[in-house]
Amino acid sequence: MKRIFSGIQPSGGFTLGNYLGAVKNWVALQKDYECIYCIVDLHAITQWQDPQELRANSRLGAATLMAVGIDTRKHIILLQSLVPHHAQLAWVFNCVARVGWMNRMTQFKDKAGKDRESASLGLYAYPSLMAADILLYKATHVPVGEDQKQHVELTRDIAQKFNHDYKVDFFPLTEPLIYGEATRVMSLRDGTKKMSKSDASDYSRINLTDDADTIADKIKKAKTDPHPLPDAPPASDKARAARPEAYNLMGIYAALAETTIDAVAKEHGGKQFSAFKNALTELTVAKLGPVTAEMRRLNADPGAVDAVLREGAERCRTMAEPVLEEVYRIVGFLKP
Ligand code: AQP
């Protein structure tokens, strides 16, 4: 059976971007793969997290994955910190990966921003922990957006160097599973910036916890431009860059309606933004409403969510234990 591992940070509640760009695809992959979907709280603390909020967001994250339809009878929802083997394997990988490799990681550059010197060491080593997450379960495939492809390539480099240095054939070379037409959802306040859980402005994103009125208000206030809606998809990157907010709203509509931007342009092109925004609000509320309601119901029953997390951790520990033991033997750690 082909095995998938994929993670999402509880650095906030999940956004429409996380939903369309990742989680929705995770649901679809369940039928062809054995899946481990992980709330990566160890990754989240690479940037400051309020401890109480982190706990709440970890539980909310698990409730969200259950609400969208991850079937925990067949697959696993894991809270990363419950299985210490991730951090233990990551340390070994820190000693396999090269500083030069890490220096090339564009996500570190993006997230650290201009003040790189004051970024955490954890943020720099993030891809090495991600490699440990994946290889601890010898996952064969990792579904990722374009932005994470580089990290999966690094995972392959680490696996290859480990196998080569220790003269073993132990870790598989994991394949990235790039989503078909990956949806990159941009901020509602700035069409050139990615929609993010941790953006300072709540109006930049739609949260999966937002109610219908909040969604309507956010879409109404979303930034647009003075022209009518485009009547065709952008002909070039330059054309897209000239009207980033318009194409972003059309992209969101297309992803939610499971159609193409071309079809959206044919149906709505030439309309004023106010009319299109009403249609987008209606669609968003219709698609997210059932997920939000189920998530709220689950989140109100922390005992049930915690039971799923405990069971997921138990199953993962059983898989991780022999792999880590073998790694420790291979690298020469003594087991008296
Ligand atoms: N705006 C987005 N559009 C499409 N996909 C997105 N993803 C995130 N934002 C968008 C995808 O969601 C998955 C999980 O992401 P993550 O939690 O590991 O980290 P992230 O990409 O850094 O997400 P955020 O929401 O922007 O979090 P913060 O604010 O903490 O940095 C990934 O597959 C990602 O591609």
XYZ file of N, CA, C and O in Angstrom, residues 187 189 193-194 196-205:
56
model
N -4.335 36.662 -0.100
C -4.977 37.482 0.927
C -6.107 38.323 0.326
O -6.006 38.799 -0.810
N -6.848 41.155 1.361
C -6.439 42.560 1.480
C -5.341 42.927 0.498
O -5.076 44.102 0.274
N -0.118 38.677 -1.802
C 0.347 37.966 -0.596
C -0.515 36.737 -0.367
O -1.732 36.793 -0.541
N 0.108 35.634 0.070
C -0.649 34.400 0.327
C -1.610 34.587 1.501
O -1.269 35.265 2.468
N -2.944 33.658 4.865
C -2.230 32.958 5.938
C -3.011 32.971 7.236
O -3.636 33.977 7.558
N -2.864 31.876 8.006
C -3.500 31.824 9.331
C -2.955 32.900 10.243
O -3.642 33.406 11.107
N -1.650 33.197 10.079
C -1.021 34.079 11.055
C -0.915 35.533 10.580
O -0.243 36.331 11.220
N -1.583 35.884 9.484
C -1.581 37.286 9.045
C -2.211 38.136 10.150
O -3.198 37.735 10.787
N -1.629 39.316 10.388
C -2.113 40.170 11.482
C -3.573 40.575 11.272
O -4.314 40.767 12.239
N -3.998 40.707 10.020
C -5.365 41.159 9.771
C -6.323 39.981 9.557
O -6.147 39.185 8.626
N -7.357 39.916 10.393
C -8.348 38.838 10.247
C -9.132 39.021 8.940
O -9.671 38.054 8.396
N -9.177 40.262 8.444
C -9.899 40.530 7.187
C -9.129 40.047 5.949
O -9.635 40.097 4.842
N -7.894 39.576 6.166
C -7.112 39.085 5.025
C -7.527 37.667 4.655
O -7.173 37.164 3.610
N -8.260 37.008 5.565
C -8.525 35.569 5.341
C -9.957 35.207 5.693
O -10.630 35.911 6.453
